[in-house]
XYZ file of C-alpha atoms in Angstrom:
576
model
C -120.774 -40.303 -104.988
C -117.029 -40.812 -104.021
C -118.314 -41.212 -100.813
C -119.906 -44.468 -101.290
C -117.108 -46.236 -103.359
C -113.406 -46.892 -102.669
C -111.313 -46.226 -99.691
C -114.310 -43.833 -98.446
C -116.957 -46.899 -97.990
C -114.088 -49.277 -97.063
C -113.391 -47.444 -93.672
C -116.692 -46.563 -93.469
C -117.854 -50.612 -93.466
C -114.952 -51.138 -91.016
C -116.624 -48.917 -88.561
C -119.614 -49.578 -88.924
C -118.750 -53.962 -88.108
C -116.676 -52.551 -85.038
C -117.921 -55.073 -82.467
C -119.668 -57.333 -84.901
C -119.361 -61.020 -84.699
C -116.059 -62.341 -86.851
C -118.582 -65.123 -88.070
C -120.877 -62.167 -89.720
C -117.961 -60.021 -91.494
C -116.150 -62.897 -92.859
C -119.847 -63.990 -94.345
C -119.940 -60.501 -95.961
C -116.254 -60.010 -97.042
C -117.313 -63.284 -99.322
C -120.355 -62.337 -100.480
C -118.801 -58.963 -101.330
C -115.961 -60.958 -103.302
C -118.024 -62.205 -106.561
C -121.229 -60.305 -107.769
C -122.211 -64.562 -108.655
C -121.847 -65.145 -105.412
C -123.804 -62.058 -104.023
C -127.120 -63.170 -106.497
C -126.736 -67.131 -105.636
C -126.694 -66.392 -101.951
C -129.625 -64.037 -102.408
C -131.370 -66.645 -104.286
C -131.481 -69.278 -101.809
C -132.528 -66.666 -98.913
C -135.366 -65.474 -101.028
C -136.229 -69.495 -102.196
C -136.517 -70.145 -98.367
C -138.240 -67.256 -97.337
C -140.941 -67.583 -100.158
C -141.243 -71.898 -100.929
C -142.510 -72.653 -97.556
C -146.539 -72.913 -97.710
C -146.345 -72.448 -101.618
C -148.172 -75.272 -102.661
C -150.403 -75.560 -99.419
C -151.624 -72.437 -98.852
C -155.191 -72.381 -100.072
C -156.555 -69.558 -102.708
C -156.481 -66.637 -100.476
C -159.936 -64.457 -100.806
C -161.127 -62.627 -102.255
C -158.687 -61.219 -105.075
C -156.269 -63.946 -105.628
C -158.979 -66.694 -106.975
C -160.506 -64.001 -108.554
C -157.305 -63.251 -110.526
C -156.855 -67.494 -111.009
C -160.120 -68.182 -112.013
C -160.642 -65.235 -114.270
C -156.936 -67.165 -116.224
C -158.568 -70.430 -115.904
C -161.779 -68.822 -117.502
C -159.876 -67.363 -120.543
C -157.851 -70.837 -120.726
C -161.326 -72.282 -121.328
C -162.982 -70.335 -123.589
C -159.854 -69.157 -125.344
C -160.445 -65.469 -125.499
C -157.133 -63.414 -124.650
C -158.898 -60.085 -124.392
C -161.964 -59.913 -122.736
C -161.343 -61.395 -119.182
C -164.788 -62.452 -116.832
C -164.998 -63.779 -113.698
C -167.918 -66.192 -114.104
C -170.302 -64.006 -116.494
C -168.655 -60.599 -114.553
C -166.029 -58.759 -116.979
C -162.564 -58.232 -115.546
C -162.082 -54.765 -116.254
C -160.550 -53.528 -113.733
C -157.070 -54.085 -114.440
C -154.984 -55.216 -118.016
C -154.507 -58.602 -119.414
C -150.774 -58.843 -118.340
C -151.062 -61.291 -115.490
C -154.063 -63.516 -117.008
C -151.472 -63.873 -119.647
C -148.768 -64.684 -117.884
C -150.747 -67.290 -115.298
C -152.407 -68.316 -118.473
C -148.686 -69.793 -120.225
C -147.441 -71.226 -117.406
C -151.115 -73.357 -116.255
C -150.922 -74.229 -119.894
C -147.575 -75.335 -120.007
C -147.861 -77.271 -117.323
C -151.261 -79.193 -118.800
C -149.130 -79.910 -121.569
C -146.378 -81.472 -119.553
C -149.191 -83.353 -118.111
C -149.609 -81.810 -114.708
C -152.720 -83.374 -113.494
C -155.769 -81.073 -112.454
C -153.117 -78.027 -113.527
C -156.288 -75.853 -114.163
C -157.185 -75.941 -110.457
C -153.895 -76.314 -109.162
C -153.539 -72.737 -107.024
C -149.570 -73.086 -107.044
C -149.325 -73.300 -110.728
C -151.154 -69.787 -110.994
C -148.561 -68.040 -108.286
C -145.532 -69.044 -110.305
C -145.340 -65.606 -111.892
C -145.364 -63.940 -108.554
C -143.019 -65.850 -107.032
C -140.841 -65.145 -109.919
C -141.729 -61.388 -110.042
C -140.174 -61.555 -106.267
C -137.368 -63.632 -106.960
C -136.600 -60.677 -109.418
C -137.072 -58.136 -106.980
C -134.695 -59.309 -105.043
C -132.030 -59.620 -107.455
C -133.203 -56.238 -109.183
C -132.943 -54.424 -105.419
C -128.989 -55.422 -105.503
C -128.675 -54.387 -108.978
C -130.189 -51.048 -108.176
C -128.368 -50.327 -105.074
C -125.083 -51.096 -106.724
C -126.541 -48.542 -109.375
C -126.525 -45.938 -106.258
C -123.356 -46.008 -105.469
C -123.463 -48.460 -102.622
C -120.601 -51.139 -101.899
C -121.654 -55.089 -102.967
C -121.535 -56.264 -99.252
C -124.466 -52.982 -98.886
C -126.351 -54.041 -101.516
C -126.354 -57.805 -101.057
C -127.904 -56.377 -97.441
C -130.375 -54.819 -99.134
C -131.652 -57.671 -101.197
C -131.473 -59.496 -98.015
C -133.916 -57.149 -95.953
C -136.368 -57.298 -99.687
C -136.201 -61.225 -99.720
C -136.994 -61.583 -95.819
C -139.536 -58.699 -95.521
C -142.769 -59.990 -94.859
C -144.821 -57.899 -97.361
C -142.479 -59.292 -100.240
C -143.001 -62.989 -98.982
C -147.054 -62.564 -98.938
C -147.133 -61.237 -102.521
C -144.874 -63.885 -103.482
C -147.483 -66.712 -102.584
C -150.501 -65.290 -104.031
C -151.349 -65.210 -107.828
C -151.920 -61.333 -108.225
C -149.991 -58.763 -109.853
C -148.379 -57.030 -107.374
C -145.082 -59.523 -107.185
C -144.553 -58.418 -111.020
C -145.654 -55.163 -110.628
C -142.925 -54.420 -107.956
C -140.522 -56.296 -109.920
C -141.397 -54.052 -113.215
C -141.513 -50.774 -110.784
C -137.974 -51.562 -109.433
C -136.372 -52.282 -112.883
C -137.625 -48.880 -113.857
C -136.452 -46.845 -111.247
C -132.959 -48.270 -111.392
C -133.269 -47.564 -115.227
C -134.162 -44.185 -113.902
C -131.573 -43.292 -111.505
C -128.730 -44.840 -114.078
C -130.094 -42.205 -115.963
C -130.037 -39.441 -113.203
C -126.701 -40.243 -111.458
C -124.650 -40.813 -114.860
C -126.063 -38.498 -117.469
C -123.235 -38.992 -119.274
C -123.805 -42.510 -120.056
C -126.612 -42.823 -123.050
C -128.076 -46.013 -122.914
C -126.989 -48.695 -125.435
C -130.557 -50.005 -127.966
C -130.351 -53.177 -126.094
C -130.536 -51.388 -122.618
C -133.510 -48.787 -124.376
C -135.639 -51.560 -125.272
C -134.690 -53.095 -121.913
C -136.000 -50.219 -120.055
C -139.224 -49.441 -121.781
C -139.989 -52.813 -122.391
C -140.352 -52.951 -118.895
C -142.436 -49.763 -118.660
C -144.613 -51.520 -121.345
C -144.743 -55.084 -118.897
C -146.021 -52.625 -115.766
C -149.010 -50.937 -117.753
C -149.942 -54.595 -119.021
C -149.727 -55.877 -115.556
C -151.196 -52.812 -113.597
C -152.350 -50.098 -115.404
C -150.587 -46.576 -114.497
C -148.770 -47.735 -111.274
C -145.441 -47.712 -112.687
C -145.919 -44.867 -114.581
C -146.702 -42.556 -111.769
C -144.163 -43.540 -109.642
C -141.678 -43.039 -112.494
C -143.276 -39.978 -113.145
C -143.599 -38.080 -109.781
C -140.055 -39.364 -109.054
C -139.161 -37.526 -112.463
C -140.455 -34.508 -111.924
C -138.868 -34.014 -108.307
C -135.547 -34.728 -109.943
C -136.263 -31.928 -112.997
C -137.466 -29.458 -110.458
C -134.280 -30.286 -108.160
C -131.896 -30.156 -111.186
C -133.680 -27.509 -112.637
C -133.360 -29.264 -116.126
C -134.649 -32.370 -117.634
C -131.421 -32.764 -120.294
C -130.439 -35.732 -117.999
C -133.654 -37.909 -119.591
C -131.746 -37.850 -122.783
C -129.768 -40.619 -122.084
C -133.438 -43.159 -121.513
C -134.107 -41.951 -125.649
C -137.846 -41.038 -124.909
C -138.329 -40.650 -128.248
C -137.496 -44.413 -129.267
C -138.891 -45.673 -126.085
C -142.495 -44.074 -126.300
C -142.650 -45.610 -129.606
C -141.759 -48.896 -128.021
C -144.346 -48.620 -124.778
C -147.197 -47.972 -127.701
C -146.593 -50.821 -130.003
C -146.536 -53.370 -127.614
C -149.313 -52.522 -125.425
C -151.775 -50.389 -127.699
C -152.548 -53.858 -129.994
C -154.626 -55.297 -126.273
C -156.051 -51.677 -125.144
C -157.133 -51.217 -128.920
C -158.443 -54.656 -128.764
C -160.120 -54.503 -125.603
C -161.619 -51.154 -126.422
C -163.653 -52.295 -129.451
C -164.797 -55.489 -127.917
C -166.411 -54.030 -124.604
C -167.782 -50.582 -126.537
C -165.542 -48.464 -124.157
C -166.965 -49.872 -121.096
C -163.276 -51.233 -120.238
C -161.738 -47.340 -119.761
C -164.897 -46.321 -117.721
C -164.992 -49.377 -115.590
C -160.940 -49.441 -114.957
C -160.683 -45.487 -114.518
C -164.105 -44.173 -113.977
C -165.290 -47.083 -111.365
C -161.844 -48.553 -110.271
C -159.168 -45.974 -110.105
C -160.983 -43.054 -109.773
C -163.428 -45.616 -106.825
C -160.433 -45.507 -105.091
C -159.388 -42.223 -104.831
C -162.869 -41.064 -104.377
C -163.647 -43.700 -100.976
C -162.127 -46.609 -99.475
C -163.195 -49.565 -101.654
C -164.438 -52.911 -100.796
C -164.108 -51.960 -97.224
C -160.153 -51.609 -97.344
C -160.445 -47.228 -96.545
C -157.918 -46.402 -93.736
C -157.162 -42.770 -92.607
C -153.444 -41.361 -93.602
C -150.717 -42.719 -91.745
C -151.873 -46.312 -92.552
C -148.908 -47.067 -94.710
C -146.468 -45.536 -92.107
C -147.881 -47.866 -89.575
C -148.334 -51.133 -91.361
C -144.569 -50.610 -91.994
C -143.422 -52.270 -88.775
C -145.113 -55.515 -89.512
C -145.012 -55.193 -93.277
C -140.868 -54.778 -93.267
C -140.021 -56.348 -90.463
C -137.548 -57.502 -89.341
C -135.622 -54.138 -91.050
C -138.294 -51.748 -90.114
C -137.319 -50.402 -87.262
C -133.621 -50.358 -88.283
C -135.332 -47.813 -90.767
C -136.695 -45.538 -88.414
C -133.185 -45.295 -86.685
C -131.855 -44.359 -90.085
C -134.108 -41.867 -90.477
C -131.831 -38.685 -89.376
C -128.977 -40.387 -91.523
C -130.871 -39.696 -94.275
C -131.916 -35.716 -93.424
C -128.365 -35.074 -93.106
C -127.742 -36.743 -96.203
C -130.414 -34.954 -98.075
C -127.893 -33.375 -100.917
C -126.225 -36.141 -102.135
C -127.206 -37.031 -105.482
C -128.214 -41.214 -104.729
C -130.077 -39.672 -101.428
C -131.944 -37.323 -103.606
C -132.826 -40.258 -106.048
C -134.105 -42.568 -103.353
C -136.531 -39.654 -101.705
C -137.705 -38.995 -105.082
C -138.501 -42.271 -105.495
C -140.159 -42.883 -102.373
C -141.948 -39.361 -100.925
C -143.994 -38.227 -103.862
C -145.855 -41.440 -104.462
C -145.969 -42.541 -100.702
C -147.807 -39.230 -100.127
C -150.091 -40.153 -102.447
C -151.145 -43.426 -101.549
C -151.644 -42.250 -98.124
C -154.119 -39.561 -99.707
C -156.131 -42.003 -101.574
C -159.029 -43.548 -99.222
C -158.541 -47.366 -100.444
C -155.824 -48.734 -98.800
C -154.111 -51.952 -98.942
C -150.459 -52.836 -97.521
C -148.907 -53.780 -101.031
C -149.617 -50.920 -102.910
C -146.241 -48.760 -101.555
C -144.669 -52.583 -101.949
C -142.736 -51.201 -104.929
C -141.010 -48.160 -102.941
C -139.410 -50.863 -100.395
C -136.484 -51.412 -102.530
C -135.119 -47.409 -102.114
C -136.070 -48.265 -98.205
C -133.832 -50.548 -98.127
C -131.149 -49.009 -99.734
C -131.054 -45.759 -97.278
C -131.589 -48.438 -94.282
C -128.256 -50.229 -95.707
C -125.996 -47.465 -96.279
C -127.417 -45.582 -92.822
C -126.161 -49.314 -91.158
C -122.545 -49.036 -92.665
C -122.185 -45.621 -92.188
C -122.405 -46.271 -88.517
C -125.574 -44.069 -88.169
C -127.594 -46.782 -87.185
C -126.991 -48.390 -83.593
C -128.014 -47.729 -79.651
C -126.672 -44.906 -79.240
C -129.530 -43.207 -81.132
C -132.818 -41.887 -79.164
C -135.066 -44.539 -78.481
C -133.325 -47.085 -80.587
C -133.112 -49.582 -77.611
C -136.736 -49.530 -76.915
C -137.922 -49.736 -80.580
C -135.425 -52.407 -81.548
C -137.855 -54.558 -79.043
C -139.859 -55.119 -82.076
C -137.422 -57.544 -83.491
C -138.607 -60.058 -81.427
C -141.944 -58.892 -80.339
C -143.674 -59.179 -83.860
C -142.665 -62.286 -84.326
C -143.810 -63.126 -80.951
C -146.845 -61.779 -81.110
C -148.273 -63.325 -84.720
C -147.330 -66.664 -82.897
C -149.036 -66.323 -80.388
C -152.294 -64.975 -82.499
C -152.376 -68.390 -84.875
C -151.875 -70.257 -81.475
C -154.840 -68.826 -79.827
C -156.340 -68.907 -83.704
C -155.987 -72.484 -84.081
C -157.353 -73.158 -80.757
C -160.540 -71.576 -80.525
C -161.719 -72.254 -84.664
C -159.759 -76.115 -84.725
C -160.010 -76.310 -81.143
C -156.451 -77.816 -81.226
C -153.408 -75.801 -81.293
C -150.866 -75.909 -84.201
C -148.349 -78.141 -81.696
C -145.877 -78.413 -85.200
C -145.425 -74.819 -85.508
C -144.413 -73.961 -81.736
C -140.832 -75.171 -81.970
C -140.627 -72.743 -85.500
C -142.708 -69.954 -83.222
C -140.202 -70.289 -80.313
C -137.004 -70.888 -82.112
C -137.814 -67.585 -84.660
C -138.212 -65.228 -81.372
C -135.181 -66.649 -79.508
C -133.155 -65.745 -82.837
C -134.973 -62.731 -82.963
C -134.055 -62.250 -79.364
C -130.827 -62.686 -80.457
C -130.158 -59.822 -83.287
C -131.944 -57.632 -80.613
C -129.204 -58.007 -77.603
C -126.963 -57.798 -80.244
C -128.134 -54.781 -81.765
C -127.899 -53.712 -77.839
C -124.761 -54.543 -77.751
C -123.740 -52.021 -81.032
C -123.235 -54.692 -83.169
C -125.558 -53.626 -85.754
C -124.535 -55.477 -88.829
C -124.658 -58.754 -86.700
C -127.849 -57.647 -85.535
C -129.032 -57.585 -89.257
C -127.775 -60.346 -89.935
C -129.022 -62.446 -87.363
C -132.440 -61.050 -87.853
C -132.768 -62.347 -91.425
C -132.189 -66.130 -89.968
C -134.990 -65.400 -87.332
C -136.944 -64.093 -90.637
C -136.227 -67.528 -92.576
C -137.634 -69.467 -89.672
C -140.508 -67.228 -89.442
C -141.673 -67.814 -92.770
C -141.068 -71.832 -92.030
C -142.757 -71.843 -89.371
C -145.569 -69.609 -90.375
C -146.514 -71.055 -93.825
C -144.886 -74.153 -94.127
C -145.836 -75.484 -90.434
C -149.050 -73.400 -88.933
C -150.453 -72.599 -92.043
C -151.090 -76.513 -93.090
C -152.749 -76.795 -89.887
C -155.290 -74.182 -89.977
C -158.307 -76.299 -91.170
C -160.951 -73.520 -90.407
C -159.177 -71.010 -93.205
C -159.178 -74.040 -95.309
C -163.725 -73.846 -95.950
C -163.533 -73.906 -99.886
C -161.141 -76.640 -100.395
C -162.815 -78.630 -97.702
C -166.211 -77.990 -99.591
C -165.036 -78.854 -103.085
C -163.592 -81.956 -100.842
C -167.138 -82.731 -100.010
C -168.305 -82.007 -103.187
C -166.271 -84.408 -105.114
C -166.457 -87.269 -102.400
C -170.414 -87.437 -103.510
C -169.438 -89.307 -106.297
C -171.304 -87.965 -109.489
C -169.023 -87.554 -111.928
C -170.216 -84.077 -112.736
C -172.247 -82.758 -110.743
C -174.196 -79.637 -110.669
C -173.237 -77.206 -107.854
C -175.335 -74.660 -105.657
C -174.365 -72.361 -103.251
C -176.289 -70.556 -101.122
C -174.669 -68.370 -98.439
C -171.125 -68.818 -99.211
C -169.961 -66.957 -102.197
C -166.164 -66.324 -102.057
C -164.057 -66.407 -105.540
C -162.116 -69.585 -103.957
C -165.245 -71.769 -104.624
C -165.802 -70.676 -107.555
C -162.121 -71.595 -108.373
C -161.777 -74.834 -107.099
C -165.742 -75.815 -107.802
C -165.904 -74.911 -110.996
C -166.560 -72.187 -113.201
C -170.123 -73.093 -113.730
C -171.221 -72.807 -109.890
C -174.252 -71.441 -109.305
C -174.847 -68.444 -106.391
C -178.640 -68.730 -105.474
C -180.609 -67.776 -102.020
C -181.879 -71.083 -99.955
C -184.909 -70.714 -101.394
C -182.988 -70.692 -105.686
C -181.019 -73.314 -104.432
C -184.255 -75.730 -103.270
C -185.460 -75.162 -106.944
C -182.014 -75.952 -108.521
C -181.789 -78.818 -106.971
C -185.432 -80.105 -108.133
C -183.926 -80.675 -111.764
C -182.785 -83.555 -113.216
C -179.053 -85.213 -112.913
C -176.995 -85.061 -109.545
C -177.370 -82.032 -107.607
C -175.375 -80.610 -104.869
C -176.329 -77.579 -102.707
C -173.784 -75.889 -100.308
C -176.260 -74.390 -97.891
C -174.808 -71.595 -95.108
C -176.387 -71.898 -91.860
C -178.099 -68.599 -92.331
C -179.619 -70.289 -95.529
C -180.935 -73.107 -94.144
C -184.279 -72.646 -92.782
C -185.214 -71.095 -96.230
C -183.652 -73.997 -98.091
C -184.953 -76.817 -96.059
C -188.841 -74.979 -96.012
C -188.682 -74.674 -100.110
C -187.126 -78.269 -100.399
C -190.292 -79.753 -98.208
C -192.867 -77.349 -100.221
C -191.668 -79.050 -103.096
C -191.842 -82.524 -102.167
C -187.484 -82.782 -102.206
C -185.652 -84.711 -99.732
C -181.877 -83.984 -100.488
C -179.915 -86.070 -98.277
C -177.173 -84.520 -95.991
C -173.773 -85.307 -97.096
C -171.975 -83.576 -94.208
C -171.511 -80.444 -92.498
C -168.025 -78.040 -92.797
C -167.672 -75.753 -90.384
C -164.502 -72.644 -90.960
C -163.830 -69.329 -90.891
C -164.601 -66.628 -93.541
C -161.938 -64.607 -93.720
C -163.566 -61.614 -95.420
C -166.436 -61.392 -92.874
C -164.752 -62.402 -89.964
C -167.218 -64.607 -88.771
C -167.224 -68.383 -88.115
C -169.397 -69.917 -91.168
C -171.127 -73.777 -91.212
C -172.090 -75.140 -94.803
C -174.364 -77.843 -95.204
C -173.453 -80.009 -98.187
C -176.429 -81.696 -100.004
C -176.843 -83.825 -102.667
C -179.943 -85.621 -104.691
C -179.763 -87.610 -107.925
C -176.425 -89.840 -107.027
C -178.143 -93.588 -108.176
């Protein structure tokens, strides 16, 4: 450890700014100066990284709405424990986040937010503060490591500007809180490991496994295993497991089980049992078994996604890799690969893959990336590290272009707002790479987290907006309530994604063309959204039974889920 404090990481931060721009160290010689200053700076990066496209992004299928309307269900019929989707049970995953979207939708309808209950943004306020806490909880554990406050402000930095963190921050799932809960955890943990000594104070207990408590609320065992593995690694490495003393297991097992057995207990009486089978037997054990809902990927996925899911410190990652090898031993290093290997290894085993689930490992990333930059370990001179380093700017580059050509050939327009933010991210992008080229590497870094800001503009707050083909179940509850009943029964037939049901209503009905003719030969006002696929079926059993729903308008888009370009009819009958 003494080689990460005092005079040690002093020189070793001089050499490692050698070359650096004087604008960059005098930036970090302030935010080293106040730990205040260090979390308000971090603050503001990670508000401007994560505010853009908040509000205006639209419910992202399929598991977002799901998540929102399965809240805005419970808000309804006021039952806390047993969660649905429509007349579906949610048992896939705990009641943490239902609860905590459910407070803060119902906080707002009491401050008299209009339409809160169908207000997307209100639902991602817990994720967005889940990665606002990440953030701050990534410097907090880094200091906890050993590293300087200039390394670990860095670190927070490279958390708030990665793009995986940003994503989850804008949707209303768990894993924002989950990676929040998992990084809390872990730096419980490696206070634990790295100062034995220290027994934690009953504030700092309850702390700690009150958090362990939050993380099987929010996501069932996540936490838990990566706790776990990285627990055993350390026993086996220390050869003893005295050093778990200082967490008081015995108090804090008693704490994890009276605040979430009350729910499971709950839960478990209400559904018969079918809550454990369907959440382990069909979900958990799904996953490891095949890839589910089409998201299986061979191993090697996660290492791969890690370019684009880190960037723009990813490939400064890669270069730190031998950094780390040689630094195998020390005590922090031997923390962070505990932390990271065991449970990386075994998401990569398990068939279903999705990007976020090894989202709550980034923060020990980081941490090795930031110490391997200050150390000096990180820079041209290493193999290939001028080639890779392209990718600073070619990501960025690349996903611009994409929307571009995206926006053109499903709008048929391009997203002319967004390509100043698309060309101004990769010149600053260009930037931090010919500096990196140049060997200075904490410039380079630095630099790279602007280009990251105005990615994130220019992505969600400026291209995203413009997108109208993403936009299909907004623009059909649009079309629904410009019909003008004030209540009108819905159909759907075709078009069956969780974000309809969301912004719809809760009482949409899913039908074939043929269902949907015969719903809408019932009394009251009537509206059928009819895919194009549906159509002839609809329009056949409408004319069989004497119906002549009138054509509101047509809404063409893009299903995101299938990949396809989709055109729903709207109809309506009964609006005198």
């Amino acid at each position: 450890m003494a080689a990460l404090n005092g005079t040690d990481s002093k020189a070793l931060d001089r050499g490692a700014m050698i070359g650096g721009p004087l604008a960059g160290g005098r930036f970090l010689d302030v935010v080293g100066s106040r730990h205040w200053i260090a979390v308000t700076i971090l603050l503001l990066i990670a508000l401007a990284a994560f505010l853009p496209g908040f509000s205006s992004l639209q419910p992202m299928d399929r598991d977002e709405p799901r998540f929102a309307q399965a809240t805005k269900q419970m808000l309804e019929s006021g039952d806390f424990i047993d969660i649905r989707f429509q007349d579906e049970a949610r048992h896939k995953k705990p009641v943490g986040i239902y609860w905590l979207q459910g407070a803060v939708v119902a906080s707002a309808e009491a401050l008299g937010v209009p339409q809160a209950r169908t207000t997307i943004a209100l639902y991602r306020i817990p994720s967005l503060v889940g990665a606002l806490a990440t953030v701050l909880l990534t410097y907090w554990v880094s200091l906890a490591l050993g590293l300087a406050r200039r390394e670990a402000f860095l670190a927070g930095a490279f958390m708030a500007c990665s793009v995986l963190l940003g994503v989850e921050a804008r949707f209303a799932k768990t894993d924002a809180v989950l990676t929040a809960c998992s990084v809390a955890v872990m730096g419980g943990l490696a206070l634990a490991f790295l100062r034995p000594q220290q027994r934690f104070s009953l504030l700092g207990t309850i702390a700690f496994w009150g958090t362990v408590a939050l993380a099987i609320l929010v996501k069932g065992p996540i936490t838990p295993m990566i706790a776990g593995l990285a627990t055993v690694i350390l026993c086996i490495h220390q050869r003893s497991g005295r050093w778990l003393m200082a967490l008081r297991p015995g108090l804090g097992v008693l704490l994890v089980a009276l605040v979430v057995a009350p729910w499971f207990i709950a839960i478990s009486v209400k559904s018969g049992g079918t809550f454990f089978s369907e959440a382990i037997g069909n979900d958990m054990l799904g996953k490891v078994a095949s890839g589910q809902e089409k998201h299986g990927a061979p191993p090697g996925f996660y290492l791969l996604a890690f370019f684009g899911t880190f960037w723009p410190a990813a490939v400064l990652t890669a270069i730190a890799v031998p950094f780390v090898w040689r630094s195998r031993r020390e005590p922090w290093v031997v923390f962070c690969l505990a932390w990271i290997l065991p449970s990386w290894l075994v998401f990569e085993a398990v068939p279903t893959k999705l990007p976020h689930y090894v989202l709550p490992l980034y923060a020990a990333i980081a941490a090795l990336t930031v110490r391997a930059i200050f150390a000096g370990a990180v820079g041209p001179h290493r193999p290939l590290a001028k080639s890779a380093t392209v990718l600073i700017p070619l990501i960025p580059l690349g996903l611009g272009l994409g929307l571009s050509y995206f926006g053109l050939t499903y709008d048929g327009v391009l997203p002319y707002a967004a390509i100043p933010g698309f060309v101004l991210t990769v010149a600053v992008a260009t930037v931090a790479w010919l500096l990196f080229l140049r060997g200075k590497v904490v410039g380079s870094a630095l630099v790279s987290l602007v280009a990251a800001l105005a990615f994130s503009v220019s992505v969600f707050g400026l291209a995203q907006p413009l997108l109208r083909a993403l936009k299909l179940s907004p623009r059909l509850a649009e079309a629904v309530a410009a019909v003008g009943c004030e209540k009108p029964a819905v159909v759907t037939a075709g078009y069956r994604e969780p974000s309809l049901v969301f912004l719809v209503g809760t009482d949409l009905a899913m039908a074939d063309g043929v269902s949907a003719a015969h719903f809408m030969n019932a009394p009251g006002c009537r509206v059928a959204l009819i895919e194009a696929r549906e159509r002839d079926g609809f329009t056949q059993a409408s004319a069989a039974l004497g119906l002549s729903p009138t054509l509101v308008t047509s809404v063409p888009g893009f299903n995101i889920n299938g990949g396809r370009r989709l055109v729903v009819d709207v109809y309506a009958v009964g609006r005198d």
